[in-house]
Short mmCIF file of C-alpha atoms in Angstrom, two decimals:
data_model
loop_
_atom_site.label_atom_id
_atom_site.label_comp_id
_atom_site.label_asym_id
_atom_site.label_seq_id
_atom_site.Cartn_x
_atom_site.Cartn_y
_atom_site.Cartn_z
CA MET A 118 5.91 -15.75 3.26
CA ALA A 119 3.14 -16.88 0.98
CA LEU A 120 1.46 -20.17 0.35
CA GLU A 121 2.59 -20.88 -3.17
CA THR A 122 5.97 -22.25 -2.29
CA ASN A 123 7.92 -24.57 -4.42
CA ARG A 124 11.34 -25.52 -3.16
CA ARG A 125 10.73 -24.91 0.55
CA THR A 126 7.45 -26.76 0.45
CA PHE A 127 9.07 -29.65 -1.37
CA LEU A 128 11.81 -30.04 1.21
CA SER A 129 9.34 -29.83 4.06
CA TYR A 130 7.27 -32.58 2.46
CA ALA A 131 9.85 -35.20 3.30
CA ALA A 132 11.49 -33.60 6.30
CA LEU A 133 8.29 -32.79 8.17
CA SER A 134 5.82 -35.17 6.52
CA ALA A 135 3.69 -32.07 6.14
CA LEU A 136 1.46 -30.68 3.46
CA ALA A 137 3.21 -29.74 0.26
CA VAL A 138 1.55 -26.95 -1.63
CA VAL A 139 3.49 -26.01 -4.70
CA ALA A 140 3.15 -23.36 -7.32
CA SER A 141 5.08 -22.37 -10.36
CA GLY A 142 7.58 -19.77 -9.20
CA SER A 143 7.59 -20.20 -5.45
CA LEU A 144 7.82 -17.99 -2.41
CA ALA A 145 5.22 -15.52 -3.53
CA GLY A 146 4.91 -12.72 -1.07
CA CYS A 147 8.49 -12.97 0.13
CA GLY A 148 9.29 -10.01 -2.07
CA THR A 149 7.60 -7.01 -3.55
CA GLN A 150 4.77 -7.90 -5.88
CA THR A 151 4.19 -6.11 -9.16
CA LYS A 152 0.49 -5.82 -9.67
CA LEU A 153 -1.99 -4.86 -12.37
CA THR A 154 -0.80 -1.92 -14.41
CA ALA A 155 -2.83 1.07 -15.40
CA SER A 156 -1.63 0.77 -18.96
CA ALA A 157 -4.10 0.05 -21.71
CA ALA A 158 -3.63 -3.69 -22.09
CA SER A 159 -5.60 -4.17 -25.29
CA SER A 160 -6.07 -7.56 -26.89
CA SER A 161 -3.73 -6.48 -29.68
CA VAL A 162 -0.85 -6.19 -27.20
CA LEU A 163 -1.44 -9.21 -24.97
CA PRO A 164 -0.27 -12.69 -25.95
CA LYS A 165 -3.11 -15.04 -26.82
CA TYR A 166 -3.89 -17.59 -24.12
CA ILE A 167 -3.28 -21.05 -25.58
CA PRO A 168 -3.49 -23.76 -22.87
CA LEU A 169 -0.98 -26.58 -23.14
CA LYS A 170 -2.24 -30.11 -23.49
CA GLY A 171 0.28 -31.62 -21.11
CA VAL A 172 -1.19 -33.22 -17.99
CA THR A 173 -4.73 -33.20 -16.64
CA PRO A 174 -5.09 -31.60 -13.20
CA ASP A 175 -7.26 -33.08 -10.51
CA LEU A 176 -9.00 -29.69 -10.23
CA ALA A 177 -8.93 -27.44 -13.28
CA GLY A 178 -7.69 -23.87 -13.32
CA THR A 179 -9.32 -21.03 -15.23
CA ALA A 180 -8.28 -18.45 -17.79
CA GLU A 181 -9.05 -15.78 -15.17
CA GLY A 182 -6.27 -17.07 -12.92
CA VAL A 183 -7.75 -19.69 -10.60
CA PRO A 184 -4.86 -22.16 -10.15
CA ALA A 185 -5.11 -25.77 -11.24
CA ALA A 186 -4.62 -28.35 -8.49
CA PHE A 187 -2.85 -31.71 -8.32
CA PHE A 188 -2.95 -34.29 -5.56
CA ASN A 189 0.15 -36.09 -6.89
CA TYR A 190 2.93 -35.25 -9.30
CA PRO A 191 2.12 -36.82 -12.68
CA ALA A 192 3.75 -40.25 -12.94
CA LYS A 193 4.82 -39.55 -16.51
CA PRO A 194 5.97 -35.92 -16.83
CA PHE A 195 5.76 -34.56 -20.37
CA ARG A 196 8.50 -32.72 -22.23
CA SER A 197 7.39 -29.16 -22.96
CA VAL A 198 10.60 -28.11 -24.77
CA PRO A 199 11.43 -30.82 -27.34
CA SER A 200 15.16 -30.28 -27.77
CA ALA A 201 18.18 -28.13 -26.93
CA PHE A 202 18.13 -24.82 -28.78
CA MET A 203 20.88 -22.49 -27.52
CA LYS A 204 23.69 -23.94 -29.69
CA GLY A 205 26.34 -23.18 -27.09
CA LYS A 206 25.28 -19.57 -26.55
CA LYS A 207 24.92 -17.73 -23.24
CA VAL A 208 22.12 -15.61 -21.81
CA THR A 209 22.74 -13.34 -18.80
CA ALA A 210 20.31 -12.39 -16.06
CA ILE A 211 19.92 -10.56 -12.76
CA THR A 212 17.31 -11.42 -10.18
CA ASN A 213 16.83 -11.70 -6.43
CA ILE A 214 17.21 -14.64 -4.10
CA PHE A 215 15.68 -15.19 -0.67
CA GLY A 216 17.67 -18.10 0.69
CA PRO A 217 21.32 -19.16 0.89
CA PRO A 218 23.51 -19.25 -2.23
CA PRO A 219 23.00 -22.37 -4.35
CA THR A 220 25.56 -25.01 -5.16
CA ALA A 221 27.99 -23.63 -7.76
CA ALA A 222 26.96 -24.33 -11.33
CA ASP A 223 29.97 -26.48 -12.23
CA SER A 224 29.30 -28.87 -9.34
CA ASN A 225 25.51 -28.65 -9.34
CA PRO A 226 23.90 -31.69 -11.03
CA ALA A 227 20.59 -29.90 -11.42
CA THR A 228 22.13 -26.85 -13.10
CA GLN A 229 24.26 -29.01 -15.37
CA ALA A 230 21.17 -30.98 -16.40
CA ILE A 231 19.34 -27.74 -17.18
CA PHE A 232 22.25 -26.45 -19.25
CA LYS A 233 22.26 -29.72 -21.18
CA ARG A 234 18.56 -29.37 -21.92
CA LEU A 235 19.07 -25.75 -22.97
CA GLY A 236 22.14 -26.48 -25.06
CA GLY A 237 23.84 -23.45 -23.56
CA THR A 238 24.22 -21.52 -20.30
CA VAL A 239 22.37 -18.90 -18.28
CA ASP A 240 24.66 -16.74 -16.18
CA ILE A 241 22.55 -15.45 -13.25
CA THR A 242 23.60 -12.65 -10.92
CA ALA A 243 21.56 -13.60 -7.85
CA VAL A 244 21.22 -10.75 -5.36
CA SER A 245 19.82 -10.88 -1.84
CA SER A 246 16.28 -9.54 -1.89
CA ASP A 247 17.25 -6.87 0.66
CA ASP A 248 19.89 -5.47 -1.69
CA TYR A 249 18.25 -6.07 -5.04
CA ASP A 250 16.90 -2.59 -5.74
CA THR A 251 20.26 -0.96 -5.04
CA LYS A 252 22.15 -3.51 -7.13
CA LEU A 253 19.79 -3.27 -10.10
CA ASN A 254 20.02 0.51 -10.20
CA THR A 255 23.81 0.25 -9.99
CA VAL A 256 23.80 -2.13 -12.96
CA ILE A 257 21.49 0.20 -14.89
CA ALA A 258 23.71 3.18 -14.13
CA GLY A 259 26.76 1.24 -15.36
CA GLY A 260 25.09 0.55 -18.70
CA ASP A 261 26.22 -3.08 -19.02
CA LEU A 262 22.80 -4.69 -18.83
CA PRO A 263 22.08 -8.43 -18.67
CA ASP A 264 19.57 -9.97 -21.06
CA LEU A 265 16.94 -10.65 -18.37
CA MET A 266 16.25 -8.26 -15.47
CA LEU A 267 13.70 -8.82 -12.72
CA ASN A 268 11.51 -5.76 -12.18
CA ASP A 269 10.10 -6.02 -8.67
CA GLY A 270 8.08 -2.85 -8.98
CA THR A 271 10.15 -0.59 -6.73
CA ALA A 272 13.66 -0.41 -8.08
CA ILE A 273 13.48 1.88 -11.12
CA PRO A 274 12.33 5.48 -10.65
CA ASP A 275 11.69 6.30 -14.34
CA ILE A 276 10.41 2.90 -15.38
CA ILE A 277 8.81 4.11 -18.62
CA GLY A 278 11.94 5.98 -19.68
CA PHE A 279 14.14 2.98 -18.91
CA LEU A 280 11.87 0.59 -20.78
CA GLN A 281 11.80 2.82 -23.84
CA SER A 282 15.55 3.45 -23.91
CA SER A 283 16.97 0.09 -22.87
CA CYS A 284 14.38 -2.70 -22.97
CA GLU A 285 12.87 -4.60 -25.85
CA ASP A 286 9.26 -4.01 -26.79
CA LEU A 287 8.10 -7.62 -26.90
CA THR A 288 4.83 -6.83 -28.65
CA PRO A 289 6.14 -7.79 -32.12
CA PHE A 290 7.40 -11.10 -30.72
CA LEU A 291 4.57 -12.21 -28.42
CA ALA A 292 1.35 -10.29 -29.07
CA GLY A 293 -1.66 -12.28 -30.16
CA ASP A 294 -0.91 -15.46 -32.09
CA LYS A 295 2.82 -14.69 -32.25
CA VAL A 296 3.22 -16.24 -28.82
CA ARG A 297 2.59 -19.64 -30.43
CA ASP A 298 6.34 -19.83 -31.04
CA TYR A 299 6.72 -20.07 -27.24
CA PRO A 300 4.10 -22.61 -26.05
CA ASN A 301 4.90 -22.36 -22.34
CA LEU A 302 4.53 -18.58 -22.43
CA ALA A 303 1.29 -18.97 -24.38
CA ASN A 304 0.08 -21.22 -21.54
CA ILE A 305 0.04 -18.21 -19.16
CA PRO A 306 -3.44 -16.62 -18.93
CA GLN A 307 -3.72 -13.01 -20.06
CA ALA A 308 -4.53 -11.77 -16.55
CA PHE A 309 -0.89 -12.28 -15.61
CA TRP A 310 0.47 -10.50 -18.70
CA LYS A 311 -1.44 -7.28 -18.04
CA PRO A 312 1.07 -5.97 -15.47
CA THR A 313 3.82 -6.17 -18.08
CA VAL A 314 2.03 -3.76 -20.41
CA GLN A 315 3.57 -0.32 -19.99
CA ASN A 316 2.90 2.72 -22.14
CA GLY A 317 0.76 0.60 -24.45
CA LYS A 318 3.46 -1.98 -25.17
CA LEU A 319 4.41 -5.40 -23.87
CA TYR A 320 7.64 -5.02 -21.92
CA GLY A 321 8.09 -8.14 -19.83
CA ILE A 322 7.64 -11.79 -18.89
CA PRO A 323 5.29 -12.36 -15.93
CA ILE A 324 5.93 -14.46 -12.84
CA PRO A 325 2.36 -15.47 -11.99
CA ARG A 326 0.93 -15.85 -8.52
CA ALA A 327 -2.60 -16.56 -7.26
CA MET A 328 -4.42 -13.27 -8.08
CA THR A 329 -5.62 -12.60 -4.51
CA GLY A 330 -4.37 -13.06 -0.97
CA GLY A 331 -7.93 -13.52 0.24
CA SER A 332 -9.72 -12.17 3.32
CA GLY A 333 -8.21 -14.20 6.12
CA PHE A 334 -9.40 -17.24 8.07
CA ILE A 335 -12.09 -18.39 10.47
CA ASN A 336 -12.36 -21.22 12.97
CA GLN A 337 -15.04 -23.05 11.02
CA THR A 338 -16.16 -25.01 14.07
CA PHE A 339 -16.92 -21.86 16.06
CA PHE A 340 -18.82 -20.31 13.15
CA GLU A 341 -20.86 -23.46 12.56
CA GLU A 342 -21.76 -23.58 16.25
CA ALA A 343 -23.04 -20.02 15.81
CA GLY A 344 -25.17 -21.13 12.85
CA VAL A 345 -22.97 -19.93 9.98
CA THR A 346 -21.61 -22.54 7.59
CA ASP A 347 -20.68 -20.12 4.78
CA THR A 348 -19.59 -16.57 5.62
CA SER A 349 -20.37 -15.36 2.10
CA THR A 350 -24.07 -15.82 2.92
CA ILE A 351 -24.02 -13.31 5.80
CA LYS A 352 -26.62 -10.74 4.78
CA ASN A 353 -25.03 -7.50 5.92
CA ALA A 354 -22.79 -5.76 8.43
CA ASP A 355 -25.44 -5.72 11.15
CA ASP A 356 -25.80 -9.49 10.97
CA TYR A 357 -22.03 -9.86 11.17
CA LEU A 358 -21.90 -7.64 14.25
CA ALA A 359 -24.50 -9.85 15.93
CA LEU A 360 -22.48 -12.91 14.95
CA ALA A 361 -19.25 -11.42 16.32
CA LYS A 362 -20.95 -10.77 19.65
CA GLN A 363 -22.18 -14.36 19.69
CA LEU A 364 -18.66 -15.64 19.01
CA THR A 365 -17.27 -13.61 21.93
CA GLY A 366 -17.46 -14.82 25.49
CA GLY A 367 -15.44 -16.28 28.33
CA SER A 368 -11.85 -16.66 27.19
CA ARG A 369 -12.66 -16.36 23.49
CA TRP A 370 -13.07 -13.35 21.21
CA ALA A 371 -14.46 -13.12 17.70
CA LEU A 372 -11.46 -11.17 16.42
CA GLY A 373 -7.81 -10.59 17.17
CA SER A 374 -5.45 -9.50 14.41
CA THR A 375 -2.34 -7.36 14.15
CA LYS A 376 -3.37 -3.74 13.51
CA PHE A 377 -7.04 -4.78 13.83
CA GLY A 378 -6.91 -6.91 10.66
CA LEU A 379 -8.67 -4.22 8.63
CA LEU A 380 -8.38 -5.74 5.17
CA PRO A 381 -11.39 -8.10 5.36
CA PHE A 382 -13.56 -5.17 6.43
CA HIS A 383 -12.25 -3.09 3.54
CA HIS A 384 -13.42 -5.94 1.31
CA ILE A 385 -16.80 -6.12 3.02
CA PHE A 386 -17.42 -2.38 2.61
CA HIS A 387 -16.07 -2.28 -0.97
CA VAL A 388 -13.15 0.02 -0.21
CA PRO A 389 -11.11 0.45 -3.42
CA TYR A 390 -7.80 -1.34 -3.70
CA ASN A 391 -5.45 1.58 -3.00
CA TRP A 392 -6.88 3.85 -5.72
CA THR A 393 -9.99 3.99 -7.88
CA MET A 394 -11.00 6.03 -10.91
CA LYS A 395 -14.14 8.17 -10.77
CA ASN A 396 -15.10 10.48 -13.63
CA GLY A 397 -11.56 10.37 -14.95
CA LYS A 398 -9.98 11.32 -11.63
CA LEU A 399 -7.99 9.11 -9.29
CA ILE A 400 -9.44 8.83 -5.79
CA LYS A 401 -7.39 7.36 -2.93
CA ASP A 402 -8.99 4.64 -0.85
CA ILE A 403 -8.84 6.77 2.32
CA GLU A 404 -10.78 9.52 0.56
CA THR A 405 -13.84 7.36 -0.01
CA ALA A 406 -16.99 7.08 2.07
CA GLU A 407 -16.50 3.32 2.02
CA TYR A 408 -13.21 3.66 3.87
CA LEU A 409 -14.73 5.72 6.66
CA GLU A 410 -17.64 3.27 6.88
CA SER A 411 -15.29 0.30 7.17
CA ILE A 412 -13.19 1.73 10.00
CA SER A 413 -16.31 2.98 11.76
CA PHE A 414 -17.67 -0.55 11.69
CA VAL A 415 -14.43 -1.93 13.08
CA GLN A 416 -14.62 0.65 15.86
CA LYS A 417 -18.12 -0.59 16.62
CA LEU A 418 -16.80 -4.16 16.84
CA TYR A 419 -14.00 -3.02 19.14
CA ALA A 420 -16.37 -1.06 21.38
CA ALA A 421 -18.60 -4.14 21.62
CA GLY A 422 -15.66 -6.12 23.04
CA CYS A 423 -15.32 -8.41 20.01
CA TYR A 424 -11.54 -7.93 19.74
CA ALA A 425 -9.11 -9.68 22.07
CA PRO A 426 -7.65 -6.98 24.34
CA GLY A 427 -4.37 -5.62 23.00
CA SER A 428 -4.52 -7.74 19.86
CA GLU A 429 -3.94 -4.76 17.59
CA GLY A 430 -0.37 -4.74 18.91
CA TRP A 431 0.25 -8.45 18.48
CA THR A 432 3.10 -9.74 16.38
CA LYS A 433 2.13 -12.11 13.61
CA SER A 434 3.29 -15.05 15.74
CA GLN A 435 1.11 -13.93 18.65
CA MET A 436 -1.86 -13.58 16.32
CA SER A 437 -1.31 -17.01 14.78
CA ASN A 438 -0.90 -18.66 18.17
CA ALA A 439 -4.11 -17.07 19.44
CA PHE A 440 -5.99 -18.38 16.43
CA ILE A 441 -4.47 -21.84 16.62
CA SER A 442 -5.28 -22.15 20.32
CA GLY A 443 -8.89 -21.08 19.80
CA GLN A 444 -8.54 -17.79 21.67
CA VAL A 445 -9.90 -15.90 18.64
CA ALA A 446 -12.38 -17.07 15.99
CA GLN A 447 -11.20 -14.98 13.04
CA ILE A 448 -7.93 -13.40 11.89
CA TYR A 449 -6.49 -11.77 8.83
CA ASP A 450 -3.62 -13.65 7.21
CA GLY A 451 -2.95 -14.36 3.54
CA LEU A 452 -4.37 -17.47 1.88
CA PRO A 453 -0.87 -18.97 1.61
CA ALA A 454 -0.87 -19.45 5.38
CA PHE A 455 -3.57 -22.11 5.08
CA GLY A 456 -1.89 -25.09 3.46
CA LYS A 457 1.84 -24.56 3.71
CA PRO A 458 3.83 -26.87 6.00
CA GLY A 459 2.88 -25.85 9.51
CA GLY A 460 -0.05 -23.85 8.16
CA TYR A 461 -3.44 -23.42 9.78
CA GLN A 462 -4.94 -26.44 8.02
CA GLN A 463 -2.64 -28.59 10.17
CA THR A 464 -2.02 -26.56 13.31
CA VAL A 465 -5.58 -25.62 14.24
CA PRO A 466 -6.87 -29.23 14.46
CA ALA A 467 -3.55 -30.35 15.95
CA ALA A 468 -4.16 -27.98 18.87
CA ASN A 469 -7.77 -29.18 19.21
CA PRO A 470 -9.05 -32.02 17.00
CA ALA A 471 -12.58 -30.65 17.28
CA ASN A 472 -11.64 -27.43 15.47
CA LYS A 473 -11.57 -26.88 11.72
CA VAL A 474 -10.28 -23.86 9.82
CA ALA A 475 -11.47 -22.30 6.58
CA PRO A 476 -10.84 -19.19 4.48
CA PHE A 477 -13.11 -16.28 5.29
CA LEU A 478 -15.25 -15.62 2.22
CA PRO A 479 -16.40 -11.99 2.24
CA PHE A 480 -19.97 -10.80 2.04
CA SER A 481 -21.22 -7.31 1.19
CA ALA A 482 -21.85 -4.96 4.11
CA LYS A 483 -24.96 -3.58 2.43
CA GLY A 484 -26.02 -6.70 0.59
CA GLY A 485 -25.37 -7.58 -3.04
CA LYS A 486 -22.19 -8.78 -4.68
CA ALA A 487 -19.12 -9.31 -2.53
CA MET A 488 -15.65 -8.00 -3.36
CA VAL A 489 -12.00 -8.88 -2.76
CA TRP A 490 -8.74 -7.24 -3.80
CA LEU A 491 -6.57 -8.61 -6.61
CA ASP A 492 -3.45 -8.05 -4.54
CA ASN A 493 -1.35 -11.05 -5.59
CA ILE A 494 -1.47 -11.16 -9.41
CA ASP A 495 2.24 -11.43 -10.20
CA PHE A 496 5.26 -11.75 -7.96
CA ALA A 497 7.09 -9.49 -10.43
CA TRP A 498 7.94 -9.42 -14.13
CA THR A 499 11.16 -9.67 -16.09
CA MET A 500 12.44 -7.14 -18.61
CA VAL A 501 14.47 -8.04 -21.70
CA LYS A 502 17.44 -5.93 -22.82
CA LYS A 503 17.25 -4.54 -26.34
CA GLY A 504 19.03 -6.60 -28.96
CA SER A 505 18.90 -8.07 -32.41
CA ALA A 506 15.74 -9.94 -33.37
CA ASP A 507 17.59 -13.25 -33.36
CA HIS A 508 18.99 -12.68 -29.89
CA ILE A 509 15.62 -11.58 -28.51
CA LYS A 510 14.11 -14.79 -29.87
CA LEU A 511 16.83 -16.79 -28.12
CA VAL A 512 16.16 -15.01 -24.82
CA LEU A 513 12.44 -15.65 -25.21
CA GLN A 514 13.15 -19.32 -25.84
CA VAL A 515 15.03 -19.40 -22.54
CA ALA A 516 12.08 -17.70 -20.82
CA ASN A 517 9.79 -20.25 -22.46
CA PHE A 518 11.88 -23.05 -20.91
CA LEU A 519 11.75 -21.40 -17.49
CA ALA A 520 7.96 -21.04 -17.77
CA ALA A 521 7.49 -24.80 -18.15
CA PRO A 522 4.29 -25.78 -16.33
CA PHE A 523 3.73 -28.14 -13.45
CA GLY A 524 3.78 -31.73 -14.67
CA SER A 525 6.55 -31.18 -17.19
CA GLU A 526 10.07 -32.62 -17.18
CA GLU A 527 11.49 -29.10 -17.18
CA TYR A 528 9.44 -28.04 -14.16
CA LEU A 529 10.53 -31.13 -12.26
CA LEU A 530 14.16 -30.43 -13.12
CA MET A 531 14.13 -26.73 -12.18
CA ASN A 532 12.15 -27.16 -8.99
CA TYR A 533 13.29 -30.52 -7.68
CA GLY A 534 16.69 -31.00 -9.27
CA ALA A 535 18.30 -34.01 -10.91
CA GLU A 536 16.66 -37.35 -10.25
CA GLY A 537 18.88 -39.57 -8.13
CA ALA A 538 21.17 -36.79 -6.96
CA ASP A 539 18.43 -34.48 -5.63
CA TYR A 540 15.31 -36.63 -5.33
CA THR A 541 13.77 -40.04 -5.71
CA ARG A 542 10.11 -40.67 -6.49
CA ASP A 543 7.58 -42.51 -4.36
CA ASP A 544 5.16 -45.12 -5.69
CA LYS A 545 2.82 -42.40 -6.93
CA GLY A 546 5.50 -40.35 -8.64
CA ASN A 547 5.95 -37.65 -5.99
CA PRO A 548 9.54 -36.41 -5.61
CA ILE A 549 11.25 -37.06 -2.28
CA PRO A 550 14.37 -34.95 -1.68
CA THR A 551 17.87 -36.04 -0.87
CA PRO A 552 20.05 -34.00 1.51
CA ALA A 553 21.70 -32.29 -1.48
CA ALA A 554 18.41 -30.94 -2.83
CA ALA A 555 18.19 -27.80 -0.68
CA LEU A 556 21.20 -26.06 -2.21
CA ASP A 557 21.17 -27.72 -5.64
CA THR A 558 17.65 -26.39 -6.24
CA ALA A 559 18.26 -22.92 -4.76
CA VAL A 560 19.12 -21.39 -8.15
CA PRO A 561 16.49 -18.63 -8.60
CA TRP A 562 15.13 -19.74 -11.98
CA ARG A 563 11.62 -19.03 -10.71
CA TYR A 564 12.45 -15.33 -10.29
CA LEU A 565 13.11 -14.90 -14.00
CA ALA A 566 10.04 -16.59 -15.48
CA ALA A 567 7.43 -19.10 -14.35
CA GLY A 568 4.37 -20.91 -15.54
CA PRO A 569 0.85 -20.57 -14.15
CA ASN A 570 0.30 -20.95 -10.45
CA THR A 571 -0.37 -24.52 -9.31
CA LEU A 572 -1.63 -26.09 -6.08
CA TYR A 573 -0.08 -29.46 -5.26
CA SER A 574 -0.35 -31.78 -2.26
CA PRO A 575 0.56 -35.46 -2.18
CA GLN A 576 -0.57 -35.88 1.43
CA PHE A 577 -3.43 -33.46 2.12
CA PRO A 578 -5.79 -33.31 -0.85
CA ASP A 579 -8.55 -31.90 1.35
CA ALA A 580 -6.52 -28.74 1.95
CA ILE A 581 -6.02 -28.33 -1.78
CA LYS A 582 -9.75 -28.74 -2.37
CA VAL A 583 -10.51 -26.00 0.17
CA LEU A 584 -7.98 -23.62 -1.35
CA HIS A 585 -9.07 -24.30 -4.91
CA ASP A 586 -12.67 -23.67 -3.90
CA ALA A 587 -11.67 -20.39 -2.23
CA TYR A 588 -9.78 -19.14 -5.29
CA THR A 589 -12.68 -20.21 -7.51
CA LYS A 590 -15.02 -18.01 -5.51
CA LEU A 591 -12.66 -15.08 -4.88
CA VAL A 592 -10.93 -14.47 -8.20
CA PRO A 593 -14.13 -13.63 -10.13
CA ILE A 594 -15.08 -10.92 -7.60
CA GLY A 595 -11.62 -9.34 -7.49
CA VAL A 596 -10.87 -5.68 -8.15
CA ALA A 597 -7.50 -4.20 -9.07
CA ASP A 598 -5.65 -0.96 -8.39
CA PRO A 599 -5.49 1.21 -11.54
CA THR A 600 -2.15 2.72 -10.52
CA GLN A 601 -0.22 -0.44 -9.82
CA GLY A 602 2.71 -0.85 -12.13
CA LEU A 603 3.07 2.92 -12.40
CA PHE A 604 5.64 5.04 -10.57
CA SER A 605 5.18 8.14 -8.43
CA PRO A 606 8.43 9.78 -7.25
CA THR A 607 6.63 11.39 -4.32
CA GLN A 608 5.08 8.08 -3.27
CA ALA A 609 8.50 6.44 -3.40
CA LYS A 610 10.15 9.18 -1.34
CA GLN A 611 7.52 10.01 1.25
CA GLY A 612 4.43 7.89 0.69
CA LEU A 613 4.84 5.85 3.86
CA THR A 614 5.78 8.91 5.90
CA ILE A 615 2.74 10.97 4.99
CA MET A 616 0.41 7.98 5.40
CA LYS A 617 1.53 7.19 8.94
CA PRO A 618 -0.50 10.00 10.61
CA VAL A 619 -3.59 8.61 8.89
CA THR A 620 -2.99 5.05 10.10
CA ASP A 621 -2.18 6.37 13.58
CA ALA A 622 -5.42 8.34 13.64
CA VAL A 623 -7.35 5.26 12.49
CA THR A 624 -5.77 3.13 15.21
CA ASN A 625 -6.59 5.72 17.86
CA PHE A 626 -10.15 6.07 16.60
CA ILE A 627 -10.84 2.33 16.64
CA ALA A 628 -9.28 1.97 20.09
CA GLY A 629 -11.44 4.78 21.46
CA ARG A 630 -8.58 7.24 21.89
CA GLY A 631 -9.62 9.55 19.06
CA SER A 632 -12.54 10.56 16.88
CA LEU A 633 -13.60 10.08 13.28
CA ASP A 634 -13.03 13.80 12.80
CA ASP A 635 -9.39 13.21 13.74
CA VAL A 636 -9.19 10.65 10.93
CA LYS A 637 -10.77 13.08 8.47
CA SER A 638 -8.30 15.77 9.51
CA ALA A 639 -5.37 13.39 9.03
CA ILE A 640 -6.66 12.52 5.55
CA ALA A 641 -6.88 16.21 4.66
CA ASN A 642 -3.31 16.67 5.88
CA TRP A 643 -2.23 13.69 3.76
CA LYS A 644 -3.55 15.44 0.69
CA SER A 645 -1.67 18.67 1.36
CA ALA A 646 1.48 16.89 2.56
CA GLY A 647 1.95 15.12 -0.74
CA GLY A 648 -1.12 13.03 -1.45
CA ASP A 649 -2.36 15.39 -4.14
CA THR A 650 1.10 15.39 -5.69
CA ILE A 651 1.12 11.60 -5.74
CA ARG A 652 -2.29 11.68 -7.37
CA ALA A 653 -1.08 14.09 -10.05
CA GLU A 654 1.98 11.96 -10.77
CA TYR A 655 -0.07 8.81 -11.12
CA GLN A 656 -2.66 10.69 -13.16
CA LYS A 657 0.04 11.87 -15.55
CA ALA A 658 1.52 8.39 -15.85
CA LEU A 659 -1.93 6.91 -16.31
CA SER A 660 -2.86 9.42 -19.00
CA GLY A 661 0.37 8.77 -20.83
CA ALA A 662 -0.19 5.03 -20.68
CA THR A 663 -3.77 5.09 -21.86
CA ALA A 664 -3.13 7.72 -24.51
CA SER A 665 -0.41 5.68 -26.20
CA PRO A 666 -1.45 3.87 -29.37
CA SER A 667 -1.54 0.10 -29.05
CA PRO A 668 0.55 -1.68 -31.68
CA SER A 669 -1.35 -4.12 -33.83
CA ALA A 670 -0.89 -7.82 -33.28
#
């Protein structure tokens, strides 16, 4: 479950009097994320970024993907879609849903209000996230496709073939200045459109997230007592090792994360995000010297007693509880865990008022510029069935409505329901839910299209400031995976299976039950067991994508 929630956060705001952190298209991380594609996303293919002049955030976002932040919902929401446009027509869609079924459309005041604003209807087939891949492939096999189809990045084996045969190339409709016809879509920065570029063409509508999940969290009080106020200023790995030893003692350990919490150390040692390209050849992260250096450093930390005993086997709840109680000074968890209701921003000081928590900002193990992974760019993206130009424009107008940004009337309606029936507003304009809101607002509009990510808190502006500052520092140093968005049949069938001996060997090595040579042997076996085949499949897909001509804008 990720930070950028929308509906769940909203309900918790009133029910728990807790922090509400909201983003366009909520529940990021509850499903599979589609990330940056390897396709050649030239400027001639991408829609031009044209920011809307709607409401002014308390903390501005950036074109690179840093989310804007609001401390209160704007008292006077603006209308981003001037009038109804569907003229009684219907658009169909299929997407996933993570919670209970919503109130039926004919008795749902929020849905009826949305249909009135649209001037038509959207018939959504909402499928449990656990069953979505199977259902989507069944629909594809049947040939009766809906207009909008969520692509969660795992469902379709031959994604390029399916896009070419059955989905609309949106380049002629949205590329460059053409996106001006859809102002809410134009308001989405180009970074979030890149994953929708496949085979040199624009094939989808993005559902933006926050670009990166970050590098975990620290007990800021413990680190300050050890003389470190900003972890990004740590000079190198040796200095961090000395710090970790200083943080360990008595009933407290510097570290304690499920499976050793390796990701921050991959960031520190500049391990590629899954794959990297060197001299035209794809190299897997585990094949790099940086990977071996990172796990060797973690082994050194473990041998020095800096990890809580047995913490590599902790459940996430055990890890969180150990961090909240002050048993460990640093853990790996995604940035969303900071400000959500019941998140670390509240629970750590609640357990001990003297303790503060902050995101861990990575440094470079050998000095120089730090790095983080861009592992949370989009939740997914939505494909559009082929059709006449007029119908495609209608579907895109619907997507434009769904991508209404925070602060708009449409956003308020889709995320909080119908005023009176689903919410009232406090003296500052923040929506307060009624008992009916939970199911009335459960319609998965946000899993078809969404506007830019937004941070929002009516009660805890300090948490929003911390998160906004973290994203501001992390997004510019992010690196992406060149294969994400591409499909490898071998990876889909046996990728996890052939990787397990490597992760087992790494675990044993760090815990002192194996050697680095065992890890190297496991990596060699990965290559022969299918890793090289996966590489070749990605390489072929990558070559096809980059070799394709990019249509002019």
